Amino acid sequence: MEVVVASSSIDGGIGCWDVHTGAEQLRYKTCVSPPHGLACVGQRFLASSQLRDPSANSGCILYWSWSKPQVEVRSFPSEPIQPVAANREGTYIVGGGVSGDIYLWEVATGRQLRKWNAHYRAVTCLVFSDDDSLLISGSEDGSVKVWSLFMIFDDMRRQRSDHLYEHNFSEHTLRVTDIVVGYGGSNAIIVSASTDRTCKVWSLSKGKLLRNIVFPSIIDAIVLDPGEHVFYAGSRDGKIYVAALSAESTSKSNYGLHIINSLSNHSKAVTCLAYCARGNLLLSGSDDGMVRVWDAKTHNIVRVFKHAKGPVNNILVVRPELNFNFQPNSQASSRRHGSLLPPVLDKYRNPTDEDADTTTVIGLQSTCRKSIDPSYFSSHVINNQIKELQQQGSSAAAEMETERLKLECTRSMQMVQQWKKMYENLHQFCVNELLDSDQAGISNGNST
Amino acid sequence: MAAFNYFKNMYDVDMKPRLLRTLIKERVPDDKHPFENPAELSTVVSLIKTHGLLSESFSKSTDQKLLDNWKSAVDSWVERVLLLVSNNMPDKCWAGICLLGMTCQECSSDRFLASYTLWFHKLLPHIQSPGDSHFVKVASCASVSDLFTRLGGFPNIKKDGTSHAGKLIQPVLKLLNDDSSEAIWEGAIQMLCTIITYFPSSVHRHYDSAEVAIASKLLSGKCGVDMLKKLAHCLALLPKSRGDEDSWSLMIQKILLLLNAHLNDAFQGLEEEGKCKEAVRLLVPPGKDLPPPLGAQILSGEASDNSTRKSEQSLMSSVSMLMLCCCTMLTSSYPVQVNVPVRSLLVLVERVLMVDGSVPHALSAFMTSMQQELICSELPVLHLHSLELLIAIIKGTRSQLLPYAASIVRLITAYFKRCALPELRIKVYSITRILLISMGVGMAVCLAQEVINNAFVDLNLITNESVGASASTNLEASSEALLQPCHRKRKHGTSIGYPEEQHDHSGLQVAAPILAISPISVKIAALEALEAVLTVGGALKSESWRSDVDLLLIKTATNSLKWGWASEEKSIFQKNEPTGIWVDFQLAALRALLSSLLSSVRVRPPYLSQGLELFRRGKQETGTKLAEFCAHALLALEVLIHPRALPLTDFSPTSCYSSEQVKFSGSMYSGGLNHGGPFTSGIQGIRDNISDLDHDDLYESWLENGKETVDIMYTEEPMFGGEENLNVEGSSGTKVPEEKGMEPDATNVNVRMEGNEDEIMVETDQSHESVAQVQEPVSSRGATVPESIGASLGTESASDHAGNVFTSGQDVLVAKGDGFVNTDAAIAISEKITGDGLDFDGPEILWENSESDDE
């Protein structure tokens, strides 16, 4: 089952619908998320950062498990967090703070593993690369930076190099609103959108700008077509523009260079986009509180979900793992009354807690099903033993042989005894007969 | 009567009961007659298994009478087997036990469920009684283990199974503790593992005594290596019987402590004092009590006097086995999340790997040379096991390894420099491979240089080796030599050379250290590691090494094949290496070559044509692994030849769609352009020529492009300009000075492409010029195209240069393919249909172009 999950900047909970049937699922309560503030952690549960009133000096990240509408875990990081993201396996959560810091937590323990200063202004979006080894962040200061997680954790290398990031793209002049990463490991492209009305395509391997596309209006959301033929850009004028990546683009377009087409039905600004590869569906969330599902081929609206009165600002397409056999360790479950979710995220990184770094909580559940073919030994053992017997080499074989012979021997002995006995009996019998007949003869003779 | 009562065929159900009865009558021993030939038994087993004689499985249509017949036959089989089990002659009893075990595995579920209790009680006494012979005991262990394995497949009788298994634990532990033969221990351990796997809770009560029994065997030093491995495996499984986090943690903590203690003994005088203290401090935080030692009870008594006179050898073997045990614990599944002491595991690995047998000056007083000799003889095994442990850590922690990845990389890098034994190098290469694949680009950036440096050392001298010991060691000369086969293939000497001949060989002149020549197996590992580097991080920050590695790989591949399939009977390599490993080497070389060709992003892969040539040749080695791989490689590379960035299926340009669809795709993809232009006849002509490509969407879209001979032709992207120029001109007879020498020859497949590469890379300007020249013929494109292909086809068949039907046939095909590229790709690209979105060098040019547009 694939579901679309949507949240808003005004509390309407997290809406959840089956993409293909349109059936509404559970609605998860109390969520006021900033843009890019909703993430699905390893398909196991939902996590969302929360908008806080400006005076609050701590952030808030909430967890919902798939099966319960209530918030199950509340964490309070040391500053308001806007974007959150999790890697594919769901082992790490990263959050971008308003100060420009990026936080990295380990999900299983809630430990804050790293925190580093990434941008001058607030972080606005965070995405993991295709292979989860790179993190790409965008900021209000207009810069897009590519971080190698490996580098982040390598203290020695970090001290040697003058900067932590792999790439720093600073061509955007205003706040970065969205970032997507394409397919292809180190050859991937990065597309970023900004309030400067442009979207820029970057090469990850070369670290430079490949294409700049100027849009008629500010783009708040982008999504790649899985074939990376085009990308879709949701704009504040309510249109979704189709911009060329590898597709042919003519200069004669109505909208500008590289913009091929547009989808329009929105009265209000498009705030978020998602793509569902199965069925080739494009999903858009809008300021009017609706989630629309478009057929990417025909550009027709297939379905409309009404989320809330307020603007939708996050949508995700996920395939929830409803009955995953995830059991937290016994302590954690007793501590939190059988909740299936991992513990609270740390507020601060504890620099003195060196020992905490020495262990890692891992789930050793086999990812593949237990082999269906059980292994049987006996025929193997039979063959081995027969070989042994035939070679007569081993002591065990010899032992069995002797035992067999011994038994045979006793049996033969018994036979001998029996024969002897029979012989004796016979002998006795004959002797008796003879004696009897003799005596009879004698007596006969006597009588005659 | 029955003599002519035939059944249908060997699949007839009717056959099975009959065959089974015959077996019972003739092959299976009985009460009365002596049991003469035990080999009969294996025939019986194999017959029963092949024909499923005990399975009692049938389709619905099977006659009831037949089924009853079969059932009664199986009944009498079971009866006979049970009779044998209770026979007091040991050989017959043994046969019965063996057959009963097999019956447990083979019989139908219904029968098994109905009678497993009875069978279990028949077998149990043989395990318990001390009097039975070893053979009988081993067989009954195996049979009981099979019984529980089968039982484990029925989740609904878990409870019953657990209670049965519970009765077994004590006898099994007794078997283990008895001073009997290794075969019995093995059987007992096997049974214990089965029970832990399927009925863990039955072991729960005897957990401690089981731990003691296994640990004492493991540490006794009395068993062979295979037995020790099984013991280690069983010890690692043991915590599953409790299934909670604490048991697991406690077990691994105990094992690590014991390991460190052993290492303290072994490495006395070889390492600094601090190491062991650190390891222990990480394991047991200060202020906490040490856990009881592994197998506490037995060791407490024995240890005091035993440890001192324990031989170094047995010390080493138990260290290896304890490491193995850790590996199993880290990689096998466990019902709950556990806390893994990753740091102390890593410290342990590092501690072992850092010891190389050299005696630090300060410590020389503590060590005799004899001791050193002993340790050094055992060190390789120890290193191997610690590398295994490292692999297990990486596997177990998966993505959560990240915080430790840096220290692992440092460890590996340091170890790589010192490690010289082939076995160890292979392991290190495989670790780098695992790291690269699992941690992606970020890891590749750090690790690539290290892998490449080492791979160069391991692979570089291949040239010398394959040319033979007598050959000159001059690298320059040998690299010339390896280009020879390609030269010979080219019949007409052309003016266009291979690009790498102009290349300077700087990459190869990196100081080749005079090392012993690495064995083939190390080369294979090095190639595999290079493959991983290219696969994961072929594009990011690879400028510094890219060209060297590409050159190395094409050389290695060419070299490996030069001998292999040209002359297998020459057996040059059989002297030293078995052919199997040589095939593996070729395979590894080709795999690495493929990834080098595929991962190239900045420029068109420089050795594409040679690579294709190799793969084509390899494909002809019918029936080998190489041929399979080469076919796969050709498929993968085809995308480089015919670049395409196809949209998702729904956008497919050639299929018919509703009106708005056509409108949409029409604006994006030239494929949607209206059909039926003035050149239809020409297109038709091409189609007639090449019937096998009739339904190639890509091809059709090119043809359709051909119709729209618009002005933008060649204006933007002179990517294939040179080639276009060459082909169209050459075949249609227009004179182009610099290409005059070219004959449309089959072997020119290579030449053309390279010529083209050169032009792309060097002379883009020139192709701009030639564009102008081409534009006239283009107007009659419909006519030109078929001609050009026809021409190349014609010459193809005429010049049967290879003297081999397959080869020439393939070349024709390829030439055709090339024809498309040459003629049509240019158009496709110039119109920005941009199949080059995923092209190797397409995006570069495309993007940059657009960039400049913006500016």
Coordinates of N, CA, C and O in Angstrom, one line a residue, chain A residues 89 91-92 106 131 133 148-150 153-154 156 166 186-187 204-206 208-212 225 229-230 245-248 260-261 280 297 299 326-327 329 357-362 364-366 374 376-379 381-383 385-386 388-390 396-397 399-400 404 407-408, chain B residues 39 49 88-89 91 94 98 105 133-135 138 145-146 149-150 190 198 245 282 330 333-335 337-343 396 398-400 402-406 410 439-443 446 536 539-541 601 645 648 650 661 664 668-669 832 834 844 847-848 851 854:
Chain A
E89 N 17.5 3.9 5.4 CA 17.3 2.8 6.4 C 16.7 3.3 7.7 O 16.2 2.5 8.5
T91 N 18.2 5.1 10.1 CA 19.1 5.0 11.3 C 19.5 6.4 11.8 O 19.9 6.5 12.9
Y92 N 19.4 7.4 10.9 CA 19.8 8.7 11.3 C 18.7 9.7 11.0 O 18.0 9.6 10.0
E106 N 21.2 9.8 16.1 CA 21.1 8.3 15.8 C 19.7 7.9 16.3 O 19.4 8.2 17.5
D131 N 22.6 7.4 -2.4 CA 23.2 6.4 -1.6 C 23.4 6.7 -0.1 O 24.1 6.0 0.6
S133 N 25.1 8.7 1.4 CA 26.4 9.1 2.0 C 26.6 10.6 1.9 O 27.5 11.1 2.6
S148 N 29.6 15.5 3.0 CA 29.8 14.0 3.1 C 29.7 13.6 4.5 O 30.4 14.1 5.4
L149 N 28.8 12.7 4.8 CA 28.6 12.3 6.2 C 29.8 11.7 6.8 O 30.2 11.8 8.0
F150 N 30.5 11.0 5.9 CA 31.8 10.4 6.3 C 32.7 11.4 6.9 O 33.4 11.2 7.9
F153 N 32.0 12.8 10.3 CA 32.4 12.0 11.4 C 33.9 11.8 11.6 O 34.3 11.2 12.5
D154 N 34.6 12.2 10.6 CA 36.1 12.0 10.6 C 36.8 13.2 11.2 O 37.1 14.2 10.5
M156 N 39.7 13.7 12.3 CA 41.1 14.0 11.9 C 41.1 14.7 10.6 O 41.7 15.7 10.4
E166 N 31.7 19.4 0.8 CA 32.3 19.0 -0.5 C 32.1 20.0 -1.5 O 33.0 20.3 -2.3
S186 N 27.3 9.2 -7.7 CA 28.2 10.3 -7.8 C 27.9 11.1 -9.1 O 28.3 12.3 -9.2
N187 N 27.1 10.6 -10.0 CA 26.8 11.3 -11.2 C 25.5 12.1 -11.1 O 25.0 12.6 -12.1
L204 N 26.6 17.0 -9.4 CA 27.3 16.6 -8.1 C 28.7 16.3 -8.3 O 29.6 16.6 -7.5
S205 N 29.0 15.6 -9.4 CA 30.4 15.2 -9.6 C 31.3 16.3 -10.0 O 32.4 16.4 -9.5
K206 N 30.8 17.3 -10.8 CA 31.7 18.4 -11.1 C 31.6 19.5 -10.2 O 32.5 20.4 -10.2
K208 N 29.4 22.0 -10.3 CA 29.2 23.3 -10.9 C 27.8 23.4 -11.5 O 27.1 22.4 -11.6
L209 N 27.4 24.6 -11.8 CA 26.1 24.9 -12.3 C 26.0 24.3 -13.7 O 26.8 24.6 -14.6
L210 N 24.9 23.6 -14.0 CA 24.7 23.1 -15.3 C 23.7 23.9 -16.1 O 23.8 24.1 -17.3
R211 N 22.6 24.3 -15.4 CA 21.6 25.0 -16.1 C 20.8 25.9 -15.1 O 20.7 25.6 -13.9
N212 N 20.5 27.0 -15.6 CA 19.7 28.0 -14.8 C 18.4 28.2 -15.5 O 18.4 28.5 -16.7
D225 N 10.9 14.0 -12.3 CA 10.2 12.8 -12.9 C 11.3 11.7 -12.8 O 12.5 11.9 -13.0
H229 N 13.6 13.1 -17.0 CA 13.4 13.7 -18.3 C 13.1 15.2 -18.1 O 13.6 16.1 -18.8
V230 N 12.2 15.4 -17.2 CA 11.8 16.8 -16.8 C 11.8 16.9 -15.3 O 11.9 15.9 -14.6
L245 N 15.0 18.7 -18.4 CA 16.3 18.2 -18.0 C 17.0 17.6 -19.2 O 17.8 18.3 -19.8
S246 N 16.6 16.4 -19.5 CA 17.1 15.8 -20.7 C 16.2 15.9 -21.8 O 16.5 15.6 -22.9
A247 N 15.0 16.4 -21.5 CA 14.0 16.6 -22.6 C 14.4 17.7 -23.5 O 15.2 18.6 -23.2
E248 N 13.9 17.6 -24.7 CA 14.1 18.7 -25.6 C 13.4 20.0 -25.1 O 12.3 19.9 -24.7
I260 N 8.9 23.8 -20.5 CA 8.2 23.2 -21.6 C 6.7 23.5 -21.6 O 6.1 23.7 -22.6
N261 N 6.2 23.4 -20.4 CA 4.7 23.4 -20.3 C 4.3 23.7 -18.9 O 5.2 24.0 -18.0
N280 N 2.6 6.5 -12.1 CA 3.0 7.8 -12.7 C 2.2 9.0 -12.3 O 1.7 9.7 -13.1
K297 N 1.0 11.9 -17.2 CA 1.0 11.7 -18.7 C 0.0 12.7 -19.3 O 0.3 13.4 -20.2
H299 N -1.8 15.0 -17.7 CA -1.9 16.3 -17.0 C -3.4 16.5 -16.5 O -3.8 17.7 -16.4
F326 N 9.8 -5.1 14.5 CA 10.7 -4.3 15.2 C 10.4 -4.3 16.6 O 9.4 -3.9 17.1
Q327 N 11.3 -4.9 17.4 CA 11.1 -4.9 18.8 C 12.3 -4.1 19.5 O 13.4 -4.5 19.3
N329 N 14.7 -2.9 22.5 CA 15.2 -3.7 23.5 C 14.4 -3.6 24.8 O 13.6 -2.6 25.0
D357 N 29.9 6.6 23.1 CA 30.3 6.4 21.7 C 30.8 5.0 21.4 O 31.1 4.7 20.3
T358 N 31.0 4.2 22.5 CA 31.6 3.0 22.2 C 30.7 1.9 21.8 O 31.1 0.8 21.3
T359 N 29.4 2.1 22.0 CA 28.5 1.0 21.6 C 27.4 1.6 20.7 O 27.2 2.8 20.6
T360 N 26.8 0.7 20.0 CA 25.8 1.0 19.0 C 24.7 0.0 19.2 O 24.9 -1.2 19.3
V361 N 23.5 0.6 19.2 CA 22.4 -0.3 19.3 C 22.0 -0.7 17.9 O 21.7 0.1 17.0
I362 N 22.0 -2.0 17.6 CA 21.6 -2.4 16.3 C 20.6 -3.5 16.4 O 20.5 -4.2 17.3
L364 N 19.5 -6.9 14.9 CA 20.1 -8.0 14.1 C 19.0 -8.8 13.4 O 19.3 -9.9 13.0
Q365 N 17.8 -8.2 13.3 CA 16.8 -9.0 12.6 C 17.2 -9.3 11.2 O 17.8 -8.4 10.6
S366 N 17.0 -10.5 10.8 CA 17.4 -10.8 9.5 C 16.5 -10.0 8.5 O 15.3 -10.0 8.7
P374 N 15.1 -26.0 5.4 CA 15.9 -26.3 6.6 C 17.0 -27.4 6.1 O 16.8 -28.1 5.2
Y376 N 19.0 -30.7 6.6 CA 18.9 -32.0 7.2 C 20.2 -32.7 7.2 O 21.0 -32.5 6.2
F377 N 20.5 -33.4 8.2 CA 21.9 -34.0 8.3 C 21.9 -35.5 8.0 O 23.0 -36.0 7.6
S378 N 20.8 -36.2 8.3 CA 21.0 -37.6 8.4 C 21.5 -38.3 7.2 O 22.4 -39.1 7.2
S379 N 21.1 -37.8 6.0 CA 21.6 -38.5 4.8 C 23.0 -38.3 4.6 O 23.8 -39.2 4.1
V381 N 25.1 -37.8 7.1 CA 25.8 -38.7 8.0 C 25.8 -40.1 7.6 O 26.8 -40.8 7.7
I382 N 24.7 -40.6 7.0 CA 24.7 -42.0 6.5 C 25.8 -42.2 5.5 O 26.6 -43.1 5.6
N383 N 25.9 -41.2 4.5 CA 26.9 -41.4 3.5 C 28.3 -41.5 4.1 O 29.1 -42.3 3.7
Q385 N 29.2 -42.3 7.1 CA 29.4 -43.5 7.9 C 29.6 -44.7 7.0 O 30.4 -45.6 7.3
I386 N 28.8 -44.7 5.9 CA 29.0 -45.9 5.0 C 30.4 -45.9 4.4 O 31.1 -46.9 4.3
E388 N 33.0 -44.7 5.8 CA 33.9 -45.2 6.9 C 33.8 -46.7 7.0 O 34.9 -47.3 7.2
L389 N 32.6 -47.2 6.9 CA 32.5 -48.7 7.1 C 33.2 -49.4 6.0 O 33.9 -50.4 6.2
Q390 N 33.1 -48.8 4.8 CA 33.7 -49.5 3.7 C 35.2 -49.5 3.7 O 35.9 -50.4 3.4
A396 N 35.7 -46.1 15.0 CA 34.3 -46.2 15.2 C 33.7 -47.4 14.4 O 32.9 -48.2 14.9
A397 N 34.1 -47.4 13.1 CA 33.6 -48.5 12.3 C 34.1 -49.8 12.8 O 33.3 -50.8 12.9
E399 N 34.8 -50.5 15.8 CA 34.1 -50.8 17.0 C 32.8 -51.4 16.8 O 32.5 -52.5 17.4
M400 N 32.1 -50.9 15.8 CA 30.8 -51.5 15.5 C 31.0 -52.9 15.0 O 30.3 -53.8 15.3
R404 N 29.6 -56.2 16.5 CA 28.7 -57.1 15.7 C 29.3 -58.5 15.8 O 28.6 -59.5 16.1
L407 N 28.7 -60.1 19.2 CA 27.3 -60.6 19.3 C 27.1 -61.9 18.5 O 26.5 -62.9 18.9
E408 N 27.7 -61.9 17.3 CA 27.7 -63.0 16.4 C 28.3 -64.2 17.1 O 27.8 -65.3 17.1
Chain B
A39 N 26.6 -50.4 1.8 CA 26.5 -49.5 0.7 C 25.1 -49.5 0.0 O 24.7 -48.6 -0.6
K49 N 14.8 -40.7 -2.2 CA 14.8 -39.2 -2.4 C 14.5 -38.8 -3.8 O 13.7 -37.9 -4.0
N88 N 19.0 -55.6 18.3 CA 20.1 -55.5 19.2 C 21.5 -55.7 18.4 O 22.5 -55.5 19.0
M89 N 21.4 -56.1 17.2 CA 22.7 -56.1 16.4 C 23.0 -54.6 16.1 O 22.2 -53.9 15.5
D91 N 24.8 -53.1 13.8 CA 24.8 -52.6 12.5 C 23.4 -52.4 12.0 O 23.0 -51.5 11.3
W94 N 21.9 -49.5 13.6 CA 22.4 -48.3 13.0 C 21.7 -48.0 11.7 O 21.2 -46.8 11.5
C98 N 19.4 -44.6 10.9 CA 19.7 -43.7 9.7 C 18.4 -43.6 8.9 O 18.1 -42.5 8.5
Q105 N 12.6 -36.8 7.4 CA 12.7 -35.7 6.4 C 11.8 -35.9 5.3 O 11.3 -34.9 4.7
S133 N 27.2 -48.1 20.6 CA 28.5 -47.9 19.9 C 28.5 -46.4 19.3 O 27.4 -45.8 19.2
H134 N 29.6 -45.9 19.0 CA 29.7 -44.5 18.5 C 28.9 -44.3 17.3 O 28.3 -43.3 17.1
F135 N 29.0 -45.3 16.4 CA 28.3 -45.2 15.1 C 26.8 -44.9 15.4 O 26.2 -44.1 14.8
V138 N 26.2 -41.4 16.8 CA 26.3 -40.3 15.9 C 25.0 -40.3 15.0 O 24.4 -39.3 14.7
S145 N 18.2 -34.8 15.3 CA 18.3 -33.4 14.9 C 17.4 -33.1 13.7 O 16.7 -32.1 13.6
D146 N 17.3 -34.1 12.8 CA 16.4 -34.0 11.6 C 15.0 -34.0 12.1 O 14.2 -33.2 11.5
T149 N 14.3 -30.6 13.3 CA 14.3 -29.6 12.2 C 12.9 -29.7 11.5 O 12.3 -28.6 11.2
R150 N 12.5 -30.9 11.2 CA 11.1 -31.0 10.6 C 10.1 -30.5 11.5 O 9.2 -29.7 11.1
Q190 N 25.7 -30.4 16.7 CA 24.7 -30.1 15.6 C 23.3 -30.2 16.1 O 22.5 -29.3 15.8
Y198 N 15.4 -23.9 16.6 CA 13.9 -24.1 16.5 C 13.2 -24.1 17.8 O 12.0 -23.7 17.8
E245 N 18.2 -8.9 25.5 CA 19.4 -8.1 25.2 C 20.6 -8.4 26.1 O 21.7 -8.5 25.6
L282 N 37.2 -0.1 27.9 CA 36.1 0.2 27.0 C 35.0 -0.8 27.3 O 33.8 -0.5 27.2
L330 N 27.6 -11.3 15.5 CA 27.3 -10.1 14.8 C 26.5 -10.2 13.6 O 25.8 -9.3 13.2
S333 N 21.0 -13.5 13.0 CA 19.8 -12.7 13.5 C 19.6 -12.9 15.0 O 20.0 -13.9 15.5
Y334 N 18.9 -12.0 15.6 CA 18.6 -12.0 17.0 C 17.3 -11.4 17.2 O 17.0 -10.4 16.5
P335 N 16.5 -12.0 18.1 CA 15.1 -11.5 18.1 C 14.9 -10.0 18.6 O 13.9 -9.4 18.3
Q337 N 16.7 -6.0 19.6 CA 17.8 -5.1 19.4 C 18.9 -5.3 20.5 O 18.6 -5.6 21.6
V338 N 20.1 -5.2 20.1 CA 21.2 -5.4 21.0 C 22.2 -4.2 21.0 O 22.3 -3.5 20.1
N339 N 22.9 -4.2 22.1 CA 23.9 -3.1 22.2 C 25.3 -3.7 21.9 O 25.8 -4.5 22.6
V340 N 25.8 -3.3 20.8 CA 27.1 -3.8 20.3 C 28.2 -3.0 20.8 O 28.2 -1.8 20.5
P341 N 29.2 -3.5 21.4 CA 30.4 -2.7 21.8 C 31.3 -2.5 20.7 O 32.4 -3.1 20.6
V342 N 30.9 -1.7 19.7 CA 31.6 -1.6 18.5 C 33.0 -1.1 18.7 O 34.0 -1.6 18.2
R343 N 33.2 -0.1 19.6 CA 34.5 0.5 19.9 C 35.5 -0.6 20.4 O 36.6 -0.7 19.9
G396 N 27.3 -6.2 10.4 CA 26.4 -6.2 11.4 C 25.8 -4.8 11.7 O 24.6 -4.7 11.9
R398 N 25.8 -2.2 9.6 CA 25.2 -1.6 8.4 C 25.4 -0.1 8.4 O 26.5 0.4 8.6
S399 N 24.3 0.7 8.3 CA 24.5 2.1 8.1 C 25.0 2.8 9.4 O 25.4 3.9 9.4
Q400 N 24.8 2.1 10.5 CA 25.2 2.7 11.8 C 26.7 2.7 12.0 O 27.2 3.1 13.1
L402 N 28.6 4.5 10.5 CA 29.1 5.8 10.1 C 30.1 6.5 11.1 O 31.1 6.9 10.8
P403 N 29.7 6.5 12.4 CA 30.6 7.2 13.4 C 31.9 6.5 13.5 O 32.9 7.2 13.9
Y404 N 32.0 5.2 13.1 CA 33.3 4.6 13.3 C 34.0 4.4 11.9 O 35.2 3.9 11.9
A405 N 33.4 4.8 10.9 CA 33.9 4.6 9.5 C 35.3 5.2 9.4 O 36.2 4.5 8.8
A406 N 35.5 6.4 9.9 CA 36.8 7.0 9.7 C 37.9 6.2 10.3 O 39.0 6.0 9.7
R410 N 41.2 4.5 8.5 CA 42.6 4.7 8.9 C 43.3 3.4 9.1 O 44.4 3.2 8.7
M439 N 28.9 2.2 1.8 CA 28.9 3.6 2.3 C 29.0 4.6 1.2 O 28.9 5.8 1.5
G440 N 29.0 4.2 0.0 CA 28.8 5.1 -1.1 C 29.9 6.1 -1.4 O 31.0 5.9 -1.0
V441 N 29.4 7.1 -2.0 CA 30.3 8.1 -2.6 C 31.2 8.7 -1.5 O 32.4 8.9 -1.8
G442 N 30.7 9.0 -0.4 CA 31.5 9.7 0.7 C 32.7 8.8 1.0 O 33.8 9.3 1.2
M443 N 32.5 7.5 1.1 CA 33.6 6.6 1.4 C 34.6 6.6 0.2 O 35.8 6.5 0.4
C446 N 37.3 9.1 0.1 CA 38.4 8.9 1.0 C 39.3 7.7 0.6 O 40.5 7.7 0.8
V536 N 31.2 3.0 -7.5 CA 30.6 3.9 -6.5 C 31.1 5.4 -6.7 O 30.3 6.3 -6.7
A539 N 32.9 9.1 -10.6 CA 32.7 10.4 -11.1 C 33.2 11.5 -10.2 O 33.8 12.5 -10.6
L540 N 33.0 11.3 -8.9 CA 33.3 12.4 -8.0 C 34.8 12.5 -7.6 O 35.3 11.6 -7.1
K541 N 35.3 13.6 -7.8 CA 36.7 13.9 -7.5 C 37.7 12.8 -8.0 O 38.6 12.4 -7.3
V601 N 32.4 9.8 -17.1 CA 31.4 10.9 -17.3 C 31.9 12.1 -18.0 O 31.2 12.7 -18.8
A645 N 17.7 9.0 -23.4 CA 17.2 9.3 -22.1 C 15.7 9.2 -22.3 O 15.0 10.2 -22.5
L648 N 9.6 8.0 -19.0 CA 8.9 6.9 -18.5 C 8.0 6.3 -19.6 O 7.7 7.1 -20.5
D650 N 5.1 5.9 -20.3 CA 3.9 6.6 -20.7 C 4.2 7.7 -21.8 O 3.4 8.1 -22.5
Q661 N -2.3 14.2 -25.4 CA -1.1 13.5 -25.2 C -0.1 13.8 -26.3 O 1.0 14.2 -26.1
F664 N 1.2 17.2 -26.0 CA 2.2 17.3 -24.9 C 3.5 16.8 -25.4 O 4.6 17.4 -25.4
M668 N 7.6 18.2 -26.3 CA 8.8 17.8 -25.6 C 9.7 16.9 -26.4 O 10.9 16.9 -26.3
Y669 N 9.1 16.0 -27.1 CA 9.9 15.0 -27.8 C 9.7 15.0 -29.3 O 8.5 15.0 -29.7
K832 N 18.2 18.6 -30.4 CA 18.0 18.5 -28.9 C 16.9 17.6 -28.5 O 16.2 17.8 -27.6
T834 N 17.9 15.2 -27.4 CA 18.8 15.0 -26.3 C 18.7 13.6 -25.7 O 18.3 13.4 -24.6
E844 N 27.6 17.4 -20.5 CA 28.6 18.4 -20.4 C 28.4 19.5 -21.4 O 28.2 20.7 -21.0
W847 N 24.9 21.1 -21.2 CA 24.7 22.0 -20.1 C 25.5 23.3 -20.3 O 25.0 24.4 -20.1
E848 N 26.7 23.1 -20.6 CA 27.5 24.3 -20.7 C 27.0 25.2 -21.7 O 27.0 26.4 -21.6
E851 N 24.3 27.0 -20.3 CA 24.7 28.0 -19.3 C 25.2 29.3 -20.0 O 24.8 30.4 -19.6
D854 N 22.4 31.4 -20.9 CA 21.8 32.2 -19.8 C 22.6 33.5 -19.6 O 22.1 34.5 -19.2

